[in-house]
XYZ file of C-alpha atoms in Angstrom:
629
model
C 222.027 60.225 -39.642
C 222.119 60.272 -36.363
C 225.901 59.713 -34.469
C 227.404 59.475 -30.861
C 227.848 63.050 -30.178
C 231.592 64.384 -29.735
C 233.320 67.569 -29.047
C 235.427 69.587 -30.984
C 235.765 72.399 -28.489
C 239.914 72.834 -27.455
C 241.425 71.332 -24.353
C 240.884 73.773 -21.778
C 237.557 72.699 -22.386
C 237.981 69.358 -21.853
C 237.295 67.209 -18.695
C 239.514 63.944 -18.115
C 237.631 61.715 -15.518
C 236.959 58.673 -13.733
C 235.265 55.539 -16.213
C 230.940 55.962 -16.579
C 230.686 52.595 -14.763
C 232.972 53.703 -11.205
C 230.695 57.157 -10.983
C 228.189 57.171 -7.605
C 225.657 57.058 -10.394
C 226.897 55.210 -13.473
C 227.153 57.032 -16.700
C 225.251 60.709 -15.136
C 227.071 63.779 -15.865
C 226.710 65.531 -12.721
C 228.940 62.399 -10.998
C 230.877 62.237 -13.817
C 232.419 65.679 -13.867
C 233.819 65.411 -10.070
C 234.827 61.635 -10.599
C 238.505 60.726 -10.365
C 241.236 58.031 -12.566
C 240.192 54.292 -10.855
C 242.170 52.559 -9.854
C 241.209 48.460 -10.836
C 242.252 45.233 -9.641
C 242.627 41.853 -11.252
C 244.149 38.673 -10.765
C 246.158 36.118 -13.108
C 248.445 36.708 -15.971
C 245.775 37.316 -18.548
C 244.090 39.913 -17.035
C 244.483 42.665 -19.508
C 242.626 40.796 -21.989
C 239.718 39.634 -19.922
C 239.666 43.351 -19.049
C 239.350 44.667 -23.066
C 236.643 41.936 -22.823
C 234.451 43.670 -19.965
C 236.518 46.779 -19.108
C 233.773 47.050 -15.845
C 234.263 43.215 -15.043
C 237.470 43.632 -11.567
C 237.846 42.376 -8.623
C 236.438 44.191 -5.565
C 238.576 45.875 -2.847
C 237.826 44.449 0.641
C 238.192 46.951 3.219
C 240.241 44.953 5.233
C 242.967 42.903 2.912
C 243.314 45.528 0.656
C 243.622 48.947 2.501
C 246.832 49.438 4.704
C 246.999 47.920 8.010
C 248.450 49.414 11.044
C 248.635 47.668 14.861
C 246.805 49.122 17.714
C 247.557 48.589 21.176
C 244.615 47.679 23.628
C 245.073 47.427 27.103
C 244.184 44.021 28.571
C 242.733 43.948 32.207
C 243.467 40.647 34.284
C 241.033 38.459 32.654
C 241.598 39.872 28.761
C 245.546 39.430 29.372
C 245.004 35.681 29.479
C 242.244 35.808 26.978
C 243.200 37.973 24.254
C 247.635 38.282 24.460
C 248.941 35.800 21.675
C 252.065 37.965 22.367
C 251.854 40.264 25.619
C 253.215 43.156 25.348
C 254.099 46.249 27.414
C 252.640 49.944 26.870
C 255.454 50.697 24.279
C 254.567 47.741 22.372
C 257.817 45.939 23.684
C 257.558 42.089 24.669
C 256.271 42.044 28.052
C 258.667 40.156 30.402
C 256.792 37.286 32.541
C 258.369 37.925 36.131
C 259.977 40.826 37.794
C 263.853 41.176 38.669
C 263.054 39.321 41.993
C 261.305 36.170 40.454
C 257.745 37.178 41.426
C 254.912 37.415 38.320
C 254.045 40.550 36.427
C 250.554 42.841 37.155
C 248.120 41.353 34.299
C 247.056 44.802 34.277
C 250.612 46.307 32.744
C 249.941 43.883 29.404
C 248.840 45.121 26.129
C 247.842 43.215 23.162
C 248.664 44.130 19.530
C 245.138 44.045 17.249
C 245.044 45.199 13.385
C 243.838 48.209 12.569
C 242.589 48.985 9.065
C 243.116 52.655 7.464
C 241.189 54.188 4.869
C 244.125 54.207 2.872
C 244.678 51.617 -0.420
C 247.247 48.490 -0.343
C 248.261 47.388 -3.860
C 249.853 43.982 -3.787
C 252.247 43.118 -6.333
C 252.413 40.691 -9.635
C 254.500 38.010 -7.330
C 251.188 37.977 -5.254
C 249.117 37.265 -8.665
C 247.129 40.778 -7.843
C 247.778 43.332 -10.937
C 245.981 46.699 -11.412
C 244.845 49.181 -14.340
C 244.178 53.226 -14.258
C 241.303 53.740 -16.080
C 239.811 57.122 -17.613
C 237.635 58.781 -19.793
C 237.460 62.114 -21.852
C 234.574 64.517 -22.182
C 234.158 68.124 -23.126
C 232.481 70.009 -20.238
C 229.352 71.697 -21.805
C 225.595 70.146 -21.201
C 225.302 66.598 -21.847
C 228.935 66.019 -21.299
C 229.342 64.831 -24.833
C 232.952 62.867 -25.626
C 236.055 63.853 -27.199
C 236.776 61.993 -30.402
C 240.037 59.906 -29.691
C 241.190 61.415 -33.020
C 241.664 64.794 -31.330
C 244.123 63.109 -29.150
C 247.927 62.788 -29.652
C 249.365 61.796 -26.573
C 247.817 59.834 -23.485
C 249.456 58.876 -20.416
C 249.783 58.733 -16.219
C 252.664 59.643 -13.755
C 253.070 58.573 -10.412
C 253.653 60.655 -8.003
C 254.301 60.657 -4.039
C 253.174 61.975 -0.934
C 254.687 63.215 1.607
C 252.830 64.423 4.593
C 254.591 67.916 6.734
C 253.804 69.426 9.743
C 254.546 72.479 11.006
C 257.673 73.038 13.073
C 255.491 73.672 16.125
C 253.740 70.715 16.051
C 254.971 67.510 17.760
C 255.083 63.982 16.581
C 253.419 62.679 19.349
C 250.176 65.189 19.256
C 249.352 64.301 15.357
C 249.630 60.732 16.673
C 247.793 61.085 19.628
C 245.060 62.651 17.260
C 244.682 59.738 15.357
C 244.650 57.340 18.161
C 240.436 57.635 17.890
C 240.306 56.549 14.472
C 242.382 53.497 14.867
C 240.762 52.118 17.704
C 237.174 52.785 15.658
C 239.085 50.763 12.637
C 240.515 48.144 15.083
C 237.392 47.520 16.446
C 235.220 47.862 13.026
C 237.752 44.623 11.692
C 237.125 42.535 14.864
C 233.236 43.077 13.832
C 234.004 42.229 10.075
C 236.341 39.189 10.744
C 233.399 37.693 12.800
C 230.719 38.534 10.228
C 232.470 36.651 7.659
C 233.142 33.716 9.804
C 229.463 32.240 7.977
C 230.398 32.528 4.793
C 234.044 31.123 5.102
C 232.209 28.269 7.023
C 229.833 27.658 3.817
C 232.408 27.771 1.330
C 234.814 25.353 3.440
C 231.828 22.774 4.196
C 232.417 21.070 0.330
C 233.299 18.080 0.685
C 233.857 17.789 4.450
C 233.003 14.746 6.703
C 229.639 14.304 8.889
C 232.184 14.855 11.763
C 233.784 18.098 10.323
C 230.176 19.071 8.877
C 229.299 18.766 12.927
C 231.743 20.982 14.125
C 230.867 23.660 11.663
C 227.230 23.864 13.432
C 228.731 24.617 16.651
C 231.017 27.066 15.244
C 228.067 28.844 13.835
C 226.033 28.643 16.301
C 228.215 30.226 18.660
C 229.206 32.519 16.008
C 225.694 33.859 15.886
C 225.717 33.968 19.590
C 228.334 36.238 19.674
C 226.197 38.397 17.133
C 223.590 38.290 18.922
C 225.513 39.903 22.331
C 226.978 42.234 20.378
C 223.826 44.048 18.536
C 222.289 43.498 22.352
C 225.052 45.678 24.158
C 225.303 48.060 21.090
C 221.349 48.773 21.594
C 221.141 48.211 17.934
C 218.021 46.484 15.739
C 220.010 44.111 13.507
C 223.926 42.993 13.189
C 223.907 44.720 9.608
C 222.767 47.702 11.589
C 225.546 47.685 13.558
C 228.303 47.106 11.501
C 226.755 50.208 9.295
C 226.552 52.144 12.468
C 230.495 51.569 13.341
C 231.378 52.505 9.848
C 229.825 55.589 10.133
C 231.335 56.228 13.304
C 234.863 55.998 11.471
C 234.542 57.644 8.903
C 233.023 60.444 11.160
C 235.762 60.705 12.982
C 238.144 60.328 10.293
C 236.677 63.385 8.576
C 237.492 65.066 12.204
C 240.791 64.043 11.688
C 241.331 65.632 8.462
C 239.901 68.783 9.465
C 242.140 68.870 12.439
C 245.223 68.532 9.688
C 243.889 71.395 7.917
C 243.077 73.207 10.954
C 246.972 72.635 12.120
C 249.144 73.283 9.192
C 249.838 69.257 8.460
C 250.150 69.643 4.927
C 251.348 67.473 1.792
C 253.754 67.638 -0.484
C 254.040 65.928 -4.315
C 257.115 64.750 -5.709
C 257.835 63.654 -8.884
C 259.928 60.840 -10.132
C 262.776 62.075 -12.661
C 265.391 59.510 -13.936
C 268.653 60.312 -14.487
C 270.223 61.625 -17.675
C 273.394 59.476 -18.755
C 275.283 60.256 -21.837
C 271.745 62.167 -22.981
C 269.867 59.244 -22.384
C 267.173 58.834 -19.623
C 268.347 55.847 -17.389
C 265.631 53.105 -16.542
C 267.333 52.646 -13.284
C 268.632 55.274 -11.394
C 266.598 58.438 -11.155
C 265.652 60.847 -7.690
C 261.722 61.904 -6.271
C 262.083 65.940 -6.836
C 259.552 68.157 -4.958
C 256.803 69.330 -7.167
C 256.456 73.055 -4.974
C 254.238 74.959 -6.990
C 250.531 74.408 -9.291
C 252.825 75.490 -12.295
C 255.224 72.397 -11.832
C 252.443 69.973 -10.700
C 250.750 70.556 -14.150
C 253.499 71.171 -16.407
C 254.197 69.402 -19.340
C 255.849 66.189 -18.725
C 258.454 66.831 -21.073
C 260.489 68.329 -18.663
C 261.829 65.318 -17.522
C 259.751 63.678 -15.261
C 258.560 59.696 -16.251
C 255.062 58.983 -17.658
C 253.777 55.643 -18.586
C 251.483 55.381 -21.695
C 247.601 55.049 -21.943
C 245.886 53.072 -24.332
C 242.283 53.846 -25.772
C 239.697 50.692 -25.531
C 238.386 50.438 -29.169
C 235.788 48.247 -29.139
C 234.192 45.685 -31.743
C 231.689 48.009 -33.045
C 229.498 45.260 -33.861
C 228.708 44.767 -29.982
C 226.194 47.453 -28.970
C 226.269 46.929 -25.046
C 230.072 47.035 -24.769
C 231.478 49.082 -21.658
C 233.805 51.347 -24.011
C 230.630 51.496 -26.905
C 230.044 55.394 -27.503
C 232.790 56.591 -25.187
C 236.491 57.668 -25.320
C 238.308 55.560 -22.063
C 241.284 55.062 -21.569
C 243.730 52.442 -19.715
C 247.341 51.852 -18.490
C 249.368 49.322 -16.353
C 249.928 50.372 -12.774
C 253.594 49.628 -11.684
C 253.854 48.748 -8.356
C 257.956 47.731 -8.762
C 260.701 47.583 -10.422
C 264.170 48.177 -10.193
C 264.575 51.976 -10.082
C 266.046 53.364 -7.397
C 268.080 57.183 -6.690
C 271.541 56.892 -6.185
C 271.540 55.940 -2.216
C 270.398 52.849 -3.101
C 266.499 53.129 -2.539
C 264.028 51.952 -3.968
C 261.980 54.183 -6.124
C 258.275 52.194 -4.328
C 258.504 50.655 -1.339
C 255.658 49.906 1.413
C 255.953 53.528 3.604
C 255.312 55.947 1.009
C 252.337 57.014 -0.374
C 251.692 57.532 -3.663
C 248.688 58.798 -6.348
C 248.419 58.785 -10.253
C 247.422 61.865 -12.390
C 246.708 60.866 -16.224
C 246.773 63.446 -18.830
C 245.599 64.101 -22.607
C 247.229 66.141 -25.263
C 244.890 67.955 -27.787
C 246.370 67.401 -31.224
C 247.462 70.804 -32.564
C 247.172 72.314 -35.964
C 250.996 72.992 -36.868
C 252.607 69.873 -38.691
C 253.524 66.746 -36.689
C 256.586 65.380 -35.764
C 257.230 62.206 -37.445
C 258.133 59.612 -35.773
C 257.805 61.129 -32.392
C 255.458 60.983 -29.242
C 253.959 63.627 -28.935
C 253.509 64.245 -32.424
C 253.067 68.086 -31.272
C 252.908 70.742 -28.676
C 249.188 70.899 -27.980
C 247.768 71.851 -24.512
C 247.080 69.155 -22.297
C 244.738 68.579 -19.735
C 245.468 66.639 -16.282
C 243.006 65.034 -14.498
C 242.497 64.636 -10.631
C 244.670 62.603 -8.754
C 243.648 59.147 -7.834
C 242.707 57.602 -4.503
C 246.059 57.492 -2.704
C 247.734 53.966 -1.888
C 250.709 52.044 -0.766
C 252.666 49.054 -2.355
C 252.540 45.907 -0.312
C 256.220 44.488 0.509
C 257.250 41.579 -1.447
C 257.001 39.119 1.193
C 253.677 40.658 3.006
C 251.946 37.846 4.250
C 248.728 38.191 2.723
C 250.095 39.284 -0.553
C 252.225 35.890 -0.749
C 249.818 33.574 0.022
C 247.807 34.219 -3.211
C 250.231 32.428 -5.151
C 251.493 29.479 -3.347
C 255.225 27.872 -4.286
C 255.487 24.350 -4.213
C 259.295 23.490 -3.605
C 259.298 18.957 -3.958
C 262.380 17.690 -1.579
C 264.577 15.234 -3.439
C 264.367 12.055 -2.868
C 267.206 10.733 -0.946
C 267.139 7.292 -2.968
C 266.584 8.994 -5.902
C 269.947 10.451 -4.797
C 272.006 7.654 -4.370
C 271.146 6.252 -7.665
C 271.922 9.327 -9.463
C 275.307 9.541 -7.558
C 276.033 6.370 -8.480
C 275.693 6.641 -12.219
C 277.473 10.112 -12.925
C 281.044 10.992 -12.490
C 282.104 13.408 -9.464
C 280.933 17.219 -9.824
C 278.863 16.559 -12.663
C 275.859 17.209 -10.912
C 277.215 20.008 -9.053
C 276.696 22.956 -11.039
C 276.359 25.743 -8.454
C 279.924 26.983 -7.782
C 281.073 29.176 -5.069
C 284.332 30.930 -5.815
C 286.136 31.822 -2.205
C 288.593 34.291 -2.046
C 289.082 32.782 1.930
C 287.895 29.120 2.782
C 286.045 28.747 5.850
C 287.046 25.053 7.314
C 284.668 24.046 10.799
C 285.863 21.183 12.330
C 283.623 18.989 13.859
C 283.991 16.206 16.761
C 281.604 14.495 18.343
C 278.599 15.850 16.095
C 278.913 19.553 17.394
C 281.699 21.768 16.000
C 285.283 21.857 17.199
C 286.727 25.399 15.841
C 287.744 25.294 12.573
C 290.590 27.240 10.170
C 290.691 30.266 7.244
C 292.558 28.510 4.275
C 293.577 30.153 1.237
C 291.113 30.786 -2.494
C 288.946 27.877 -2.875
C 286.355 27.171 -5.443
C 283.388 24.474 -4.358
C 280.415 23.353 -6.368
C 277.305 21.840 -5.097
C 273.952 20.601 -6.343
C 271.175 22.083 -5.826
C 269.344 19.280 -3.942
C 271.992 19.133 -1.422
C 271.871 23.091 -0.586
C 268.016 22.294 -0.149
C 268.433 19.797 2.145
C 270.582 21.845 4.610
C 268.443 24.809 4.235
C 265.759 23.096 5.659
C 267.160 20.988 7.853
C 268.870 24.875 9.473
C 265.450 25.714 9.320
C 263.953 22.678 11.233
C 266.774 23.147 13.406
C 266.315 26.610 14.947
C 262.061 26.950 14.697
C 262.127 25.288 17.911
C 264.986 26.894 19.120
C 263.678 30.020 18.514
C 259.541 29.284 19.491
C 260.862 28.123 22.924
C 263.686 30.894 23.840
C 261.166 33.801 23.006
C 257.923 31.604 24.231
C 256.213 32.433 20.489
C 254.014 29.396 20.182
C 251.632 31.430 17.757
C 254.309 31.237 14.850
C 252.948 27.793 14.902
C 249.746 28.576 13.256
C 252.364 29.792 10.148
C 253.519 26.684 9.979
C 251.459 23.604 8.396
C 253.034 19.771 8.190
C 251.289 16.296 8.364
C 252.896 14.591 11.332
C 251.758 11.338 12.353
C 248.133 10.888 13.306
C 246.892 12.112 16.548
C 243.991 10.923 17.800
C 241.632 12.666 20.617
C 238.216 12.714 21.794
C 235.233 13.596 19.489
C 233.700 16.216 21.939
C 237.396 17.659 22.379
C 237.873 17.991 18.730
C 234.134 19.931 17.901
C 235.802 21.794 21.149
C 238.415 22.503 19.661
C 237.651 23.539 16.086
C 236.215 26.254 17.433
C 238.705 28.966 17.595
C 238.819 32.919 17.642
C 237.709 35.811 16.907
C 234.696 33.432 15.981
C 234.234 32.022 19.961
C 235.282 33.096 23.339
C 237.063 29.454 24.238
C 237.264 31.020 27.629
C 233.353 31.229 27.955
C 231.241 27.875 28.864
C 229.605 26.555 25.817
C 228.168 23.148 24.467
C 228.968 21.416 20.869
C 227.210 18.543 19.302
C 228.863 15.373 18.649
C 226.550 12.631 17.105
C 223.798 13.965 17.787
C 224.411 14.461 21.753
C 224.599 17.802 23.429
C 228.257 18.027 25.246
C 228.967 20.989 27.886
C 232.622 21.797 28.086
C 233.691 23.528 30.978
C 236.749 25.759 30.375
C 238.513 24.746 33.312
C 238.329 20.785 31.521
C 239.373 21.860 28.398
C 242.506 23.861 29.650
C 243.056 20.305 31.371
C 242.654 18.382 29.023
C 245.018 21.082 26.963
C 247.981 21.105 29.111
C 248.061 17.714 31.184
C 248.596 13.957 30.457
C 250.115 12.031 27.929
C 247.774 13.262 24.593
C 248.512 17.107 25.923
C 249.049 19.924 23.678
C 252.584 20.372 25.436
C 253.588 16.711 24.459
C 252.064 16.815 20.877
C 254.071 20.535 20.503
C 257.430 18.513 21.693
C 256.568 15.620 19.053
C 255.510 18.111 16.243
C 258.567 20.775 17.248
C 261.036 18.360 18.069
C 262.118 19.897 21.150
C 262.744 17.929 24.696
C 261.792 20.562 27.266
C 257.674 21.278 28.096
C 256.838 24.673 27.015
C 255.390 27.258 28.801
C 251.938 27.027 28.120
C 250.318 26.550 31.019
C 249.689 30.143 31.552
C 248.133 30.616 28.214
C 244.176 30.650 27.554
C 242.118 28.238 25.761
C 241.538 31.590 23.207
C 245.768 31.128 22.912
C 245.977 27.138 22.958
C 242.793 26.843 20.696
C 244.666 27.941 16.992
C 247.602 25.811 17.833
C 245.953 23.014 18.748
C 243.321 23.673 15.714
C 246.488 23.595 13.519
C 247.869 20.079 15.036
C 244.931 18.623 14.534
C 244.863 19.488 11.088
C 248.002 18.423 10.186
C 247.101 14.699 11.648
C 243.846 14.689 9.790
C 245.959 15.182 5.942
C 247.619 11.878 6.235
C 248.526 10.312 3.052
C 245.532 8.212 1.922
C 246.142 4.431 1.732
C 247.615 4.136 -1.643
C 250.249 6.994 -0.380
C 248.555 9.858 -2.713
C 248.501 12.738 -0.936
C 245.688 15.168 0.393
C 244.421 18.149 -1.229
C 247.266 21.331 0.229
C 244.574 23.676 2.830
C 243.066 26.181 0.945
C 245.666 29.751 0.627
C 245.130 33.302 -0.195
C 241.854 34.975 -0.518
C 238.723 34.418 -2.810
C 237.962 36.150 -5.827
C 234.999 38.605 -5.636
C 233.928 40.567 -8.387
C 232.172 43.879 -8.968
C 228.960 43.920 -9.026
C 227.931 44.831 -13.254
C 226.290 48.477 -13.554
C 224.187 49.673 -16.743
C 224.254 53.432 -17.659
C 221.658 55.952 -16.369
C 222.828 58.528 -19.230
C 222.760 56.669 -23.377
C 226.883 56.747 -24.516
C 224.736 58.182 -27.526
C 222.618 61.089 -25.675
C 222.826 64.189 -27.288
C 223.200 63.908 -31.040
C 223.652 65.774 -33.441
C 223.846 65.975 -37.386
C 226.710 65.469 -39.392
């Protein structure tokens, strides 16, 4: 009979690795044996079975959304400063003030703008931003064929996550490591500006469902001057093809972020593991307070987790052995739930993950050994065990991290204010008034004539209010101060955060293809045409910053309406690259009106799109290598 060959050699012998399907080459034990713990991602709450399913069936990482992004500063000359500065800065990445002391402008040539720049190091989001993630791993024995280890020989399974923290040597400087890693982050900065305009094609296809012959119209010229731009770029690179030159700048990076790291070596900048270890109370392990503890030595690193550091349990993928071509058939792998929060902390008050530490998981096996178990207990015994590498190293995104948060949107319905008044009318006072503020000191304002006329301390006080009425205020507060706060620090851009449907706005066809238009896809500062009903239209930059900033339809008067603010704001020093996503953004909160029988349009789209792995097949049989039994 012939059987999926396993290995019954002990645990030195054994070899904990990455899953067949994540190797270079899936399933061959030569890229097997160096392969680290992956580290998968998923979305929605049913992931884990979905994953049992198809253990190789996650999401993909995109090298932009989900790797750590920094800000680089880039100099902007005269005409970039006008082109390029959403927010102008100086050379210490400080606002950049408009005038000097004496009233006279600024040097364009002093401004710097702020542009992401991608690292090569991992972003996990959390499970409020509907992203969740799984360490996966399998077990061999490392002797030709890399045959298995039966799961039987296995008492205990599990993962610890540890941190990084990066040292440099007392006579290096801050500033010089940073200054050594300026190279790489302009490479990166520049490598997303290329990515973000090579996707602008496919967003456009996926967004053209269901769009008007209007809409349809401006998403030509966006593409075609999207592929102009391409075009330019591959020219002044000297390179045969765009995919050509986007491979070109990635090598480039990574180049020089291999110089990097061999500079670190080179220099002493080393790093350090720590390892979490809760706090003992009353002889029980707390499962909130606890302290990182340097891990200084190989010995500590790899010692048994008893001693007091937390592990988190893996669980073996059995599968249905009636299905052949499953991803866990003829293999021993292994999963476990990534935490990425929580409420530990150490006894300052900090949070055990947060978003500036680095972190890495090691998983571990323990051989079953041959004195009698311990009932009841996990371990069972006090066999060897075996650690594997560590994984790719990564950060946790912050809770509210923009791009995290806007894969699972909140929908929060104002009350009706009728609604209101009926209900008011119909219960007895405080009934519906069941938050309650107890005040040890009452804080009275008085108000006269609608602004507020000092007010008092009183004595304890206990007031209850519903919960509709604190949401009214809160966003009235907040309606109240965007403006105030857009126009005092001259941040229009926050605008493009912000999406309502004011009253229609109507404008000129050839304005509006203009318009849609919008960057890093088209230089809005460079002459180009659009077609509008089947008629070629040049716009001149020097009309469309007119037509922008003057008359009655003007972006300033349409930013008063939308803002609610009386004063004109400063905008008349801003290029059409600045004007053209706030404008974009108006004019797509005038084209969501409700429809005539007051249902409402379809929210804009939020978050990212779901893209899968690609599905591998094994280059080695789960069943090579057999033997008799």
């Amino acid at each position: 009979m012939v059987i999926t060959r396993q290995a019954t050699h002990p645990a030195p012998n054994w070899r904990l690795v990455g899953p067949w399907y994540r190797w270079a080459h899936p399933a061959l034990p030569a890229d097997g044996r160096v392969s680290r713990p992956t580290i998968q991602k998923f979305a929605g709450d049913d992931f884990i079975k979905d994953f049992l399913a198809r253990p190789q069936h996650s999401l993909k990482y995109d090298e932009v959304i989900d790797v750590v992004n920094s800000y680089q500063l880039a100099e902007a000359g005269s005409f970039a400063a006008r082109v390029l500065c959403l927010l102008p800065l100086t050379a210490t990445g400080k606002p950049a003030p408009k005038y000097e002391a004496d009233g006279t402008t600024i040097s364009k040539a002093a401004v710097y703008r702020a542009r992401l720049a991608p690292t090569s190091l991992r972003k996990l989001y959390q499970p409020a931003h509907d992203r969740h993630y799984l360490v996966t791993c399998e077990l061999h024995c490392d002797e030709p064929g890399f045959p298995r280890v039966a799961r039987q020989q296995v008492c205990q399974a599990g993962f610890v996550v540890r941190r990084r923290i990066s040292r440099r040597p007392d006579g290096l400087s801050a500033e010089s490591v940073t200054e050594q890693a300026k190279a790489a982050q302009t490479m990166a900065a520049d490598l997303r500006e290329l990515l973000s305009l090579d996707d602008a094609g496919a967003r456009d296809a996926q967004d053209s469902v269901g769009l008007s012959a209007r809409e349809l119209q401006q998403q030509q010229a966006l593409r075609a001057n999207a592929l102009r731009q391409q075009a330019l770029l591959v020219a002044l690179e000297h390179q045969p093809s765009w995919p050509a030159l986007l491979a070109d700048k990635r090598r480039q990076l990574e180049a020089e972020r291999e110089r990097l790291q061999q500079w670190y070596d080179e220099h002493g900048v080393r790093v350090d593991i720590e390892g979490w270890f809760p706090t003992l109370q009353d002889g029980k392990t707390s499962r909130v307070y606890g302290e990182w503890r340097r891990l200084d030595s190989p010995a500590k690193i790899f010692a048994d987790v008893a001693a007091g550091e937390q592990s988190y349990p893996l669980f073996a993928i059995v599968p249905d052995p009636r299905e052949a071509q499953h991803d866990a058939a003829g293999r021993t792998l292994y999963y476990g739930t990534v935490p990425t929060g929580g409420v530990q902390h150490d006894a300052n008050g900090v949070a055990r993950f947060d978003d500036l530490m680095t972190y890495e998981i090691r998983c571990f096996v323990r051989q079953h050994h041959p004195c009698p178990p311990r009932i009841g207990k996990t371990p069972d015994c006090h066999g060897p065990l075996v650690w594997s590498l560590p994984s790719e190293a990564f950060r946790v995104a912050a809770p509210f991290d923009v791009l995290g948060a806007a894969n699972r949107p909140i929908t929060i319905k104002m009350p009706d204010l009728r609604e209101l008044a009926a209900q008011a009318a119909t219960r007895p006072r405080g009934k519906l008034s069941p938050v309650r503020f107890v005040q040890p000191q009452h804080l009275s304002p008085k108000v006269k004539d609608s602004a507020v006329d000092g007010g008092e301390m009183g004595g304890e006080a206990i007031c209850s209010f519903s919960i509709p009425l604190i949401t009214i205020i809160a966003l009235f507060v907040l309606s109240l101060f965007l403006p105030i706060v857009v126009f005092i620090f001259n941040l229009w851009f926050l605008l493009v955060f912000r999406f309502c449907i004011p009253p229609q706005i109507k404008v000129a066809a050839g304005l509006d293809a203009a318009l849609a238009v919008t960057p890093p896809k088209v230089d809005l500062d460079a002459d180009f045409s659009v077609k509008v009903d089947g008629v070629d239209t040049l716009i001149d930059t020097d009309d469309l910053h007119a037509a922008l900033t003057t008359g009655s339809d003007s972006l300033k008067t349409r930013i008063k309406s939308d803002v609610g603010i009386d004063q004109d704001p400063a905008i008349d020093d801003l290029s059409n690259n600045n004007l053209g996503p706030i404008d974009q953004t108006l004019q797509d909160n005038a084209e969501r009106l409700p429809a005539s029988d007051g249902t409402l349009p379809p929210p804009p789209p939020v978050g990212t799109p779901l893209v899968y792995e690609d599905p591998v097949t094994p280059v080695w049989p789960a069943t090579g290598g057999a033997k008799r039994s």
